[in-house]
């Protein structure tokens, strides 16, 4: 690769490994909401210029927030149903692996993978995630959408750092281990 543009998963999950409760319920994330605390999100977003996320995640954001927070970046919404491009937001119906390989070969800042689980697992299966930053929420939710599905190859990771916050949130930052 001509440069070392990284694709980074930045996501929150419950301690028992769920990114959403049934019916895409994300209310458990609010237990760590704190005035003036963004858990490093703004700093992270300043290092990226491209976002990849699934259509369900995009639709949820649009419903909850009303506008797409990454409209200023090159965004690829991974979907099976074509929709017209909105500004820099492209609804991508092609092969995810092809897209990521193409993006990584281009010049630019890092690429933010914002979920959901199907996208994450596709990227893991094809060994395409370079870094993983997971904010672990101090709760067991019991069931819902698992961040990591079964049936992936084993991958060794290297710890970059761990940050703890007084809300009980712990942020784990790993990168791909050089095998």
mmCIF file with all atom_site columns, C-alpha atoms in Angstrom:
data_model
loop_
_atom_site.group_PDB
_atom_site.id
_atom_site.type_symbol
_atom_site.label_atom_id
_atom_site.label_alt_id
_atom_site.label_comp_id
_atom_site.label_asym_id
_atom_site.label_entity_id
_atom_site.label_seq_id
_atom_site.pdbx_PDB_ins_code
_atom_site.Cartn_x
_atom_site.Cartn_y
_atom_site.Cartn_z
_atom_site.occupancy
_atom_site.B_iso_or_equiv
_atom_site.pdbx_formal_charge
_atom_site.auth_seq_id
_atom_site.auth_comp_id
_atom_site.auth_asym_id
_atom_site.auth_atom_id
_atom_site.pdbx_PDB_model_num
ATOM 1   C CA . UNK A 1 1   ? 0.000   0.000   0.000  1.00 0.00 ? 1   UNK A CA 1
ATOM 2   C CA . UNK A 1 2   ? 1.300   3.407   -0.966 1.00 0.00 ? 2   UNK A CA 1
ATOM 3   C CA . UNK A 1 3   ? 0.533   4.956   2.390  1.00 0.00 ? 3   UNK A CA 1
ATOM 4   C CA . UNK A 1 4   ? -0.492  3.737   5.781  1.00 0.00 ? 4   UNK A CA 1
ATOM 5   C CA . UNK A 1 5   ? -4.070  4.874   5.871  1.00 0.00 ? 5   UNK A CA 1
ATOM 6   C CA . UNK A 1 6   ? -5.689  2.855   8.666  1.00 0.00 ? 6   UNK A CA 1
ATOM 7   C CA . UNK A 1 7   ? -9.239  1.647   9.074  1.00 0.00 ? 7   UNK A CA 1
ATOM 8   C CA . UNK A 1 8   ? -10.273 2.016   12.694 1.00 0.00 ? 8   UNK A CA 1
ATOM 9   C CA . UNK A 1 9   ? -13.316 0.599   14.422 1.00 0.00 ? 9   UNK A CA 1
ATOM 10  C CA . UNK A 1 10  ? -14.492 3.075   17.083 1.00 0.00 ? 10  UNK A CA 1
ATOM 11  C CA . UNK A 1 11  ? -17.548 1.727   18.863 1.00 0.00 ? 11  UNK A CA 1
ATOM 12  C CA . UNK A 1 12  ? -19.228 1.209   22.236 1.00 0.00 ? 12  UNK A CA 1
ATOM 13  C CA . UNK A 1 13  ? -20.439 -2.106  23.632 1.00 0.00 ? 13  UNK A CA 1
ATOM 14  C CA . UNK A 1 14  ? -21.819 -3.517  26.853 1.00 0.00 ? 14  UNK A CA 1
ATOM 15  C CA . UNK A 1 15  ? -19.468 -5.541  29.037 1.00 0.00 ? 15  UNK A CA 1
ATOM 16  C CA . UNK A 1 16  ? -21.153 -8.699  27.734 1.00 0.00 ? 16  UNK A CA 1
ATOM 17  C CA . UNK A 1 17  ? -20.374 -7.752  24.154 1.00 0.00 ? 17  UNK A CA 1
ATOM 18  C CA . UNK A 1 18  ? -23.544 -6.161  22.731 1.00 0.00 ? 18  UNK A CA 1
ATOM 19  C CA . UNK A 1 19  ? -23.703 -2.965  20.686 1.00 0.00 ? 19  UNK A CA 1
ATOM 20  C CA . UNK A 1 20  ? -27.510 -2.789  20.874 1.00 0.00 ? 20  UNK A CA 1
ATOM 21  C CA . UNK A 1 21  ? -30.370 -4.367  22.776 1.00 0.00 ? 21  UNK A CA 1
ATOM 22  C CA . UNK A 1 22  ? -33.222 -5.971  20.811 1.00 0.00 ? 22  UNK A CA 1
ATOM 23  C CA . UNK A 1 23  ? -34.980 -3.604  18.369 1.00 0.00 ? 23  UNK A CA 1
ATOM 24  C CA . UNK A 1 24  ? -31.774 -1.561  17.979 1.00 0.00 ? 24  UNK A CA 1
ATOM 25  C CA . UNK A 1 25  ? -32.235 -0.117  21.475 1.00 0.00 ? 25  UNK A CA 1
ATOM 26  C CA . UNK A 1 26  ? -29.129 1.886   22.437 1.00 0.00 ? 26  UNK A CA 1
ATOM 27  C CA . UNK A 1 27  ? -30.526 3.470   25.603 1.00 0.00 ? 27  UNK A CA 1
ATOM 28  C CA . UNK A 1 28  ? -27.935 1.722   27.790 1.00 0.00 ? 28  UNK A CA 1
ATOM 29  C CA . UNK A 1 29  ? -25.285 4.047   26.315 1.00 0.00 ? 29  UNK A CA 1
ATOM 30  C CA . UNK A 1 30  ? -26.846 6.938   28.221 1.00 0.00 ? 30  UNK A CA 1
ATOM 31  C CA . UNK A 1 31  ? -25.652 5.573   31.582 1.00 0.00 ? 31  UNK A CA 1
ATOM 32  C CA . UNK A 1 32  ? -22.177 6.962   30.804 1.00 0.00 ? 32  UNK A CA 1
ATOM 33  C CA . UNK A 1 33  ? -23.333 10.315  29.422 1.00 0.00 ? 33  UNK A CA 1
ATOM 34  C CA . UNK A 1 34  ? -21.618 13.125  31.272 1.00 0.00 ? 34  UNK A CA 1
ATOM 35  C CA . UNK A 1 35  ? -21.533 16.848  30.612 1.00 0.00 ? 35  UNK A CA 1
ATOM 36  C CA . UNK A 1 36  ? -18.333 17.819  28.823 1.00 0.00 ? 36  UNK A CA 1
ATOM 37  C CA . UNK A 1 37  ? -17.041 14.223  28.468 1.00 0.00 ? 37  UNK A CA 1
ATOM 38  C CA . UNK A 1 38  ? -16.801 12.848  24.943 1.00 0.00 ? 38  UNK A CA 1
ATOM 39  C CA . UNK A 1 39  ? -14.377 9.991   25.720 1.00 0.00 ? 39  UNK A CA 1
ATOM 40  C CA . UNK A 1 40  ? -11.867 11.223  23.157 1.00 0.00 ? 40  UNK A CA 1
ATOM 41  C CA . UNK A 1 41  ? -14.366 11.229  20.296 1.00 0.00 ? 41  UNK A CA 1
ATOM 42  C CA . UNK A 1 42  ? -13.616 14.735  18.964 1.00 0.00 ? 42  UNK A CA 1
ATOM 43  C CA . UNK A 1 43  ? -9.870  14.020  18.985 1.00 0.00 ? 43  UNK A CA 1
ATOM 44  C CA . UNK A 1 44  ? -10.500 10.737  17.192 1.00 0.00 ? 44  UNK A CA 1
ATOM 45  C CA . UNK A 1 45  ? -12.758 12.306  14.538 1.00 0.00 ? 45  UNK A CA 1
ATOM 46  C CA . UNK A 1 46  ? -10.060 14.894  13.765 1.00 0.00 ? 46  UNK A CA 1
ATOM 47  C CA . UNK A 1 47  ? -7.824  12.018  12.546 1.00 0.00 ? 47  UNK A CA 1
ATOM 48  C CA . UNK A 1 48  ? -10.310 10.710  9.949  1.00 0.00 ? 48  UNK A CA 1
ATOM 49  C CA . UNK A 1 49  ? -11.785 11.970  6.686  1.00 0.00 ? 49  UNK A CA 1
ATOM 50  C CA . UNK A 1 50  ? -13.812 8.931   5.640  1.00 0.00 ? 50  UNK A CA 1
ATOM 51  C CA . UNK A 1 51  ? -16.573 6.980   7.391  1.00 0.00 ? 51  UNK A CA 1
ATOM 52  C CA . UNK A 1 52  ? -17.982 3.535   6.648  1.00 0.00 ? 52  UNK A CA 1
ATOM 53  C CA . UNK A 1 53  ? -21.176 2.380   8.307  1.00 0.00 ? 53  UNK A CA 1
ATOM 54  C CA . UNK A 1 54  ? -24.093 0.094   7.723  1.00 0.00 ? 54  UNK A CA 1
ATOM 55  C CA . UNK A 1 55  ? -27.461 1.280   6.489  1.00 0.00 ? 55  UNK A CA 1
ATOM 56  C CA . UNK A 1 56  ? -29.257 0.284   9.700  1.00 0.00 ? 56  UNK A CA 1
ATOM 57  C CA . UNK A 1 57  ? -26.784 2.324   11.747 1.00 0.00 ? 57  UNK A CA 1
ATOM 58  C CA . UNK A 1 58  ? -27.216 5.265   9.353  1.00 0.00 ? 58  UNK A CA 1
ATOM 59  C CA . UNK A 1 59  ? -31.024 5.065   9.521  1.00 0.00 ? 59  UNK A CA 1
ATOM 60  C CA . UNK A 1 60  ? -30.895 4.936   13.332 1.00 0.00 ? 60  UNK A CA 1
ATOM 61  C CA . UNK A 1 61  ? -28.673 8.035   13.455 1.00 0.00 ? 61  UNK A CA 1
ATOM 62  C CA . UNK A 1 62  ? -30.964 9.907   11.061 1.00 0.00 ? 62  UNK A CA 1
ATOM 63  C CA . UNK A 1 63  ? -34.014 9.009   13.137 1.00 0.00 ? 63  UNK A CA 1
ATOM 64  C CA . UNK A 1 64  ? -32.423 9.918   16.478 1.00 0.00 ? 64  UNK A CA 1
ATOM 65  C CA . UNK A 1 65  ? -30.272 12.905  15.484 1.00 0.00 ? 65  UNK A CA 1
ATOM 66  C CA . UNK A 1 66  ? -32.128 14.128  12.406 1.00 0.00 ? 66  UNK A CA 1
ATOM 67  C CA . UNK A 1 67  ? -28.947 14.924  10.502 1.00 0.00 ? 67  UNK A CA 1
ATOM 68  C CA . UNK A 1 68  ? -25.898 12.920  9.581  1.00 0.00 ? 68  UNK A CA 1
ATOM 69  C CA . UNK A 1 69  ? -22.984 14.035  11.802 1.00 0.00 ? 69  UNK A CA 1
ATOM 70  C CA . UNK A 1 70  ? -20.380 13.007  9.198  1.00 0.00 ? 70  UNK A CA 1
ATOM 71  C CA . UNK A 1 71  ? -21.899 14.869  6.232  1.00 0.00 ? 71  UNK A CA 1
ATOM 72  C CA . UNK A 1 72  ? -18.634 16.840  5.897  1.00 0.00 ? 72  UNK A CA 1
ATOM 73  C CA . UNK A 1 73  ? -16.638 13.631  5.352  1.00 0.00 ? 73  UNK A CA 1
ATOM 74  C CA . UNK A 1 74  ? -16.563 11.030  2.594  1.00 0.00 ? 74  UNK A CA 1
ATOM 75  C CA . UNK A 1 75  ? -19.163 8.609   3.909  1.00 0.00 ? 75  UNK A CA 1
ATOM 76  C CA . UNK A 1 76  ? -20.023 5.186   2.541  1.00 0.00 ? 76  UNK A CA 1
ATOM 77  C CA . UNK A 1 77  ? -23.291 3.694   3.741  1.00 0.00 ? 77  UNK A CA 1
ATOM 78  C CA . UNK A 1 78  ? -23.099 -0.044  3.063  1.00 0.00 ? 78  UNK A CA 1
ATOM 79  C CA . UNK A 1 79  ? -26.486 -1.154  1.762  1.00 0.00 ? 79  UNK A CA 1
ATOM 80  C CA . UNK A 1 80  ? -28.169 -3.628  -0.548 1.00 0.00 ? 80  UNK A CA 1
ATOM 81  C CA . UNK A 1 81  ? -30.602 -0.993  -1.819 1.00 0.00 ? 81  UNK A CA 1
ATOM 82  C CA . UNK A 1 82  ? -29.320 1.801   -4.038 1.00 0.00 ? 82  UNK A CA 1
ATOM 83  C CA . UNK A 1 83  ? -30.186 5.348   -2.970 1.00 0.00 ? 83  UNK A CA 1
ATOM 84  C CA . UNK A 1 84  ? -29.085 8.620   -4.516 1.00 0.00 ? 84  UNK A CA 1
ATOM 85  C CA . UNK A 1 85  ? -25.886 10.162  -3.168 1.00 0.00 ? 85  UNK A CA 1
ATOM 86  C CA . UNK A 1 86  ? -26.433 13.039  -0.700 1.00 0.00 ? 86  UNK A CA 1
ATOM 87  C CA . UNK A 1 87  ? -23.505 15.462  -0.879 1.00 0.00 ? 87  UNK A CA 1
ATOM 88  C CA . UNK A 1 88  ? -20.468 13.381  0.148  1.00 0.00 ? 88  UNK A CA 1
ATOM 89  C CA . UNK A 1 89  ? -22.624 10.507  1.454  1.00 0.00 ? 89  UNK A CA 1
ATOM 90  C CA . UNK A 1 90  ? -22.635 7.549   -0.934 1.00 0.00 ? 90  UNK A CA 1
ATOM 91  C CA . UNK A 1 91  ? -24.991 4.577   -0.586 1.00 0.00 ? 91  UNK A CA 1
ATOM 92  C CA . UNK A 1 92  ? -22.647 1.772   -1.600 1.00 0.00 ? 92  UNK A CA 1
ATOM 93  C CA . UNK A 1 93  ? -24.081 -1.500  -2.898 1.00 0.00 ? 93  UNK A CA 1
ATOM 94  C CA . UNK A 1 94  ? -20.821 -3.052  -4.087 1.00 0.00 ? 94  UNK A CA 1
ATOM 95  C CA . UNK A 1 95  ? -18.365 -5.345  -2.343 1.00 0.00 ? 95  UNK A CA 1
ATOM 96  C CA . UNK A 1 96  ? -17.184 -4.011  1.040  1.00 0.00 ? 96  UNK A CA 1
ATOM 97  C CA . UNK A 1 97  ? -13.731 -5.605  0.768  1.00 0.00 ? 97  UNK A CA 1
ATOM 98  C CA . UNK A 1 98  ? -13.159 -4.017  -2.653 1.00 0.00 ? 98  UNK A CA 1
ATOM 99  C CA . UNK A 1 99  ? -14.207 -0.630  -1.274 1.00 0.00 ? 99  UNK A CA 1
ATOM 100 C CA . UNK A 1 100 ? -11.878 -0.839  1.734  1.00 0.00 ? 100 UNK A CA 1
ATOM 101 C CA . UNK A 1 101 ? -8.895  -1.972  -0.341 1.00 0.00 ? 101 UNK A CA 1
ATOM 102 C CA . UNK A 1 102 ? -9.530  0.920   -2.751 1.00 0.00 ? 102 UNK A CA 1
ATOM 103 C CA . UNK A 1 103 ? -9.882  3.479   0.070  1.00 0.00 ? 103 UNK A CA 1
ATOM 104 C CA . UNK A 1 104 ? -6.748  2.232   1.826  1.00 0.00 ? 104 UNK A CA 1
ATOM 105 C CA . UNK A 1 105 ? -4.754  2.628   -1.393 1.00 0.00 ? 105 UNK A CA 1
ATOM 106 C CA . UNK A 1 106 ? -5.770  6.290   -1.718 1.00 0.00 ? 106 UNK A CA 1
ATOM 107 C CA . UNK A 1 107 ? -4.186  9.198   0.077  1.00 0.00 ? 107 UNK A CA 1
ATOM 108 C CA . UNK A 1 108 ? -6.054  10.655  3.005  1.00 0.00 ? 108 UNK A CA 1
ATOM 109 C CA . UNK A 1 109 ? -6.603  10.541  6.711  1.00 0.00 ? 109 UNK A CA 1
ATOM 110 C CA . UNK A 1 110 ? -7.732  7.400   8.506  1.00 0.00 ? 110 UNK A CA 1
ATOM 111 C CA . UNK A 1 111 ? -11.056 5.670   7.874  1.00 0.00 ? 111 UNK A CA 1
ATOM 112 C CA . UNK A 1 112 ? -13.648 5.359   10.662 1.00 0.00 ? 112 UNK A CA 1
ATOM 113 C CA . UNK A 1 113 ? -15.726 2.181   10.783 1.00 0.00 ? 113 UNK A CA 1
ATOM 114 C CA . UNK A 1 114 ? -18.836 3.075   12.770 1.00 0.00 ? 114 UNK A CA 1
ATOM 115 C CA . UNK A 1 115 ? -20.601 -0.302  12.665 1.00 0.00 ? 115 UNK A CA 1
ATOM 116 C CA . UNK A 1 116 ? -22.835 -2.146  12.617 1.00 0.00 ? 116 UNK A CA 1
ATOM 117 C CA . UNK A 1 117 ? -21.993 -5.714  13.490 1.00 0.00 ? 117 UNK A CA 1
ATOM 118 C CA . UNK A 1 118 ? -22.342 -7.103  9.953  1.00 0.00 ? 118 UNK A CA 1
ATOM 119 C CA . UNK A 1 119 ? -19.820 -4.585  8.620  1.00 0.00 ? 119 UNK A CA 1
ATOM 120 C CA . UNK A 1 120 ? -17.418 -5.199  11.519 1.00 0.00 ? 120 UNK A CA 1
ATOM 121 C CA . UNK A 1 121 ? -17.537 -8.953  11.049 1.00 0.00 ? 121 UNK A CA 1
ATOM 122 C CA . UNK A 1 122 ? -17.053 -8.731  7.299  1.00 0.00 ? 122 UNK A CA 1
ATOM 123 C CA . UNK A 1 123 ? -13.973 -6.557  7.858  1.00 0.00 ? 123 UNK A CA 1
ATOM 124 C CA . UNK A 1 124 ? -12.618 -8.914  10.529 1.00 0.00 ? 124 UNK A CA 1
ATOM 125 C CA . UNK A 1 125 ? -13.207 -11.958 8.355  1.00 0.00 ? 125 UNK A CA 1
ATOM 126 C CA . UNK A 1 126 ? -11.075 -10.360 5.642  1.00 0.00 ? 126 UNK A CA 1
ATOM 127 C CA . UNK A 1 127 ? -8.443  -9.064  8.104  1.00 0.00 ? 127 UNK A CA 1
ATOM 128 C CA . UNK A 1 128 ? -9.082  -5.436  7.128  1.00 0.00 ? 128 UNK A CA 1
ATOM 129 C CA . UNK A 1 129 ? -9.371  -3.684  10.511 1.00 0.00 ? 129 UNK A CA 1
ATOM 130 C CA . UNK A 1 130 ? -6.107  -2.046  11.551 1.00 0.00 ? 130 UNK A CA 1
ATOM 131 C CA . UNK A 1 131 ? -7.166  -0.669  14.920 1.00 0.00 ? 131 UNK A CA 1
ATOM 132 C CA . UNK A 1 132 ? -10.036 -1.251  17.300 1.00 0.00 ? 132 UNK A CA 1
ATOM 133 C CA . UNK A 1 133 ? -11.131 1.269   19.905 1.00 0.00 ? 133 UNK A CA 1
ATOM 134 C CA . UNK A 1 134 ? -13.922 -0.127  22.069 1.00 0.00 ? 134 UNK A CA 1
ATOM 135 C CA . UNK A 1 135 ? -15.640 1.804   24.814 1.00 0.00 ? 135 UNK A CA 1
ATOM 136 C CA . UNK A 1 136 ? -16.923 -0.789  27.278 1.00 0.00 ? 136 UNK A CA 1
ATOM 137 C CA . UNK A 1 137 ? -20.081 0.335   29.067 1.00 0.00 ? 137 UNK A CA 1
ATOM 138 C CA . UNK A 1 138 ? -20.398 -1.058  32.623 1.00 0.00 ? 138 UNK A CA 1
ATOM 139 C CA . UNK A 1 139 ? -23.590 -3.049  32.086 1.00 0.00 ? 139 UNK A CA 1
ATOM 140 C CA . UNK A 1 140 ? -24.688 -6.551  31.125 1.00 0.00 ? 140 UNK A CA 1
ATOM 141 C CA . UNK A 1 141 ? -27.597 -6.142  28.705 1.00 0.00 ? 141 UNK A CA 1
ATOM 142 C CA . UNK A 1 142 ? -28.321 -9.872  28.309 1.00 0.00 ? 142 UNK A CA 1
ATOM 143 C CA . UNK A 1 143 ? -29.080 -10.007 24.606 1.00 0.00 ? 143 UNK A CA 1
ATOM 144 C CA . UNK A 1 144 ? -29.362 -8.039  21.399 1.00 0.00 ? 144 UNK A CA 1
ATOM 145 C CA . UNK A 1 145 ? -26.851 -7.413  18.623 1.00 0.00 ? 145 UNK A CA 1
ATOM 146 C CA . UNK A 1 146 ? -23.423 -8.885  19.349 1.00 0.00 ? 146 UNK A CA 1
ATOM 147 C CA . UNK A 1 147 ? -20.421 -6.882  18.226 1.00 0.00 ? 147 UNK A CA 1
ATOM 148 C CA . UNK A 1 148 ? -18.414 -10.003 17.386 1.00 0.00 ? 148 UNK A CA 1
ATOM 149 C CA . UNK A 1 149 ? -20.022 -12.938 15.610 1.00 0.00 ? 149 UNK A CA 1
ATOM 150 C CA . UNK A 1 150 ? -18.635 -16.471 15.531 1.00 0.00 ? 150 UNK A CA 1
ATOM 151 C CA . UNK A 1 151 ? -16.800 -17.948 12.579 1.00 0.00 ? 151 UNK A CA 1
ATOM 152 C CA . UNK A 1 152 ? -13.880 -15.567 12.151 1.00 0.00 ? 152 UNK A CA 1
ATOM 153 C CA . UNK A 1 153 ? -10.230 -16.495 11.846 1.00 0.00 ? 153 UNK A CA 1
ATOM 154 C CA . UNK A 1 154 ? -8.096  -16.010 14.957 1.00 0.00 ? 154 UNK A CA 1
ATOM 155 C CA . UNK A 1 155 ? -6.322  -12.640 15.052 1.00 0.00 ? 155 UNK A CA 1
ATOM 156 C CA . UNK A 1 156 ? -3.709  -11.472 17.521 1.00 0.00 ? 156 UNK A CA 1
ATOM 157 C CA . UNK A 1 157 ? -3.890  -7.886  18.707 1.00 0.00 ? 157 UNK A CA 1
ATOM 158 C CA . UNK A 1 158 ? -1.465  -5.552  20.392 1.00 0.00 ? 158 UNK A CA 1
ATOM 159 C CA . UNK A 1 159 ? -2.641  -3.273  23.193 1.00 0.00 ? 159 UNK A CA 1
ATOM 160 C CA . UNK A 1 160 ? -2.097  0.427   22.428 1.00 0.00 ? 160 UNK A CA 1
ATOM 161 C CA . UNK A 1 161 ? -3.621  1.751   25.641 1.00 0.00 ? 161 UNK A CA 1
ATOM 162 C CA . UNK A 1 162 ? -6.447  1.547   28.146 1.00 0.00 ? 162 UNK A CA 1
ATOM 163 C CA . UNK A 1 163 ? -8.250  4.579   29.499 1.00 0.00 ? 163 UNK A CA 1
ATOM 164 C CA . UNK A 1 164 ? -10.617 4.496   32.432 1.00 0.00 ? 164 UNK A CA 1
ATOM 165 C CA . UNK A 1 165 ? -13.226 7.130   33.226 1.00 0.00 ? 165 UNK A CA 1
ATOM 166 C CA . UNK A 1 166 ? -15.086 7.963   36.425 1.00 0.00 ? 166 UNK A CA 1
ATOM 167 C CA . UNK A 1 167 ? -18.400 6.978   34.805 1.00 0.00 ? 167 UNK A CA 1
ATOM 168 C CA . UNK A 1 168 ? -17.136 3.366   34.802 1.00 0.00 ? 168 UNK A CA 1
ATOM 169 C CA . UNK A 1 169 ? -16.510 3.376   31.054 1.00 0.00 ? 169 UNK A CA 1
ATOM 170 C CA . UNK A 1 170 ? -13.250 1.721   30.020 1.00 0.00 ? 170 UNK A CA 1
ATOM 171 C CA . UNK A 1 171 ? -11.786 2.386   26.594 1.00 0.00 ? 171 UNK A CA 1
ATOM 172 C CA . UNK A 1 172 ? -9.633  -0.352  25.069 1.00 0.00 ? 172 UNK A CA 1
ATOM 173 C CA . UNK A 1 173 ? -7.419  0.527   22.107 1.00 0.00 ? 173 UNK A CA 1
ATOM 174 C CA . UNK A 1 174 ? -5.803  -2.313  20.163 1.00 0.00 ? 174 UNK A CA 1
ATOM 175 C CA . UNK A 1 175 ? -4.004  -2.518  16.864 1.00 0.00 ? 175 UNK A CA 1
ATOM 176 C CA . UNK A 1 176 ? -3.372  -5.459  14.601 1.00 0.00 ? 176 UNK A CA 1
ATOM 177 C CA . UNK A 1 177 ? -0.342  -7.391  15.854 1.00 0.00 ? 177 UNK A CA 1
ATOM 178 C CA . UNK A 1 178 ? 2.398   -7.789  13.294 1.00 0.00 ? 178 UNK A CA 1
ATOM 179 C CA . UNK A 1 179 ? 2.269   -11.529 12.909 1.00 0.00 ? 179 UNK A CA 1
#
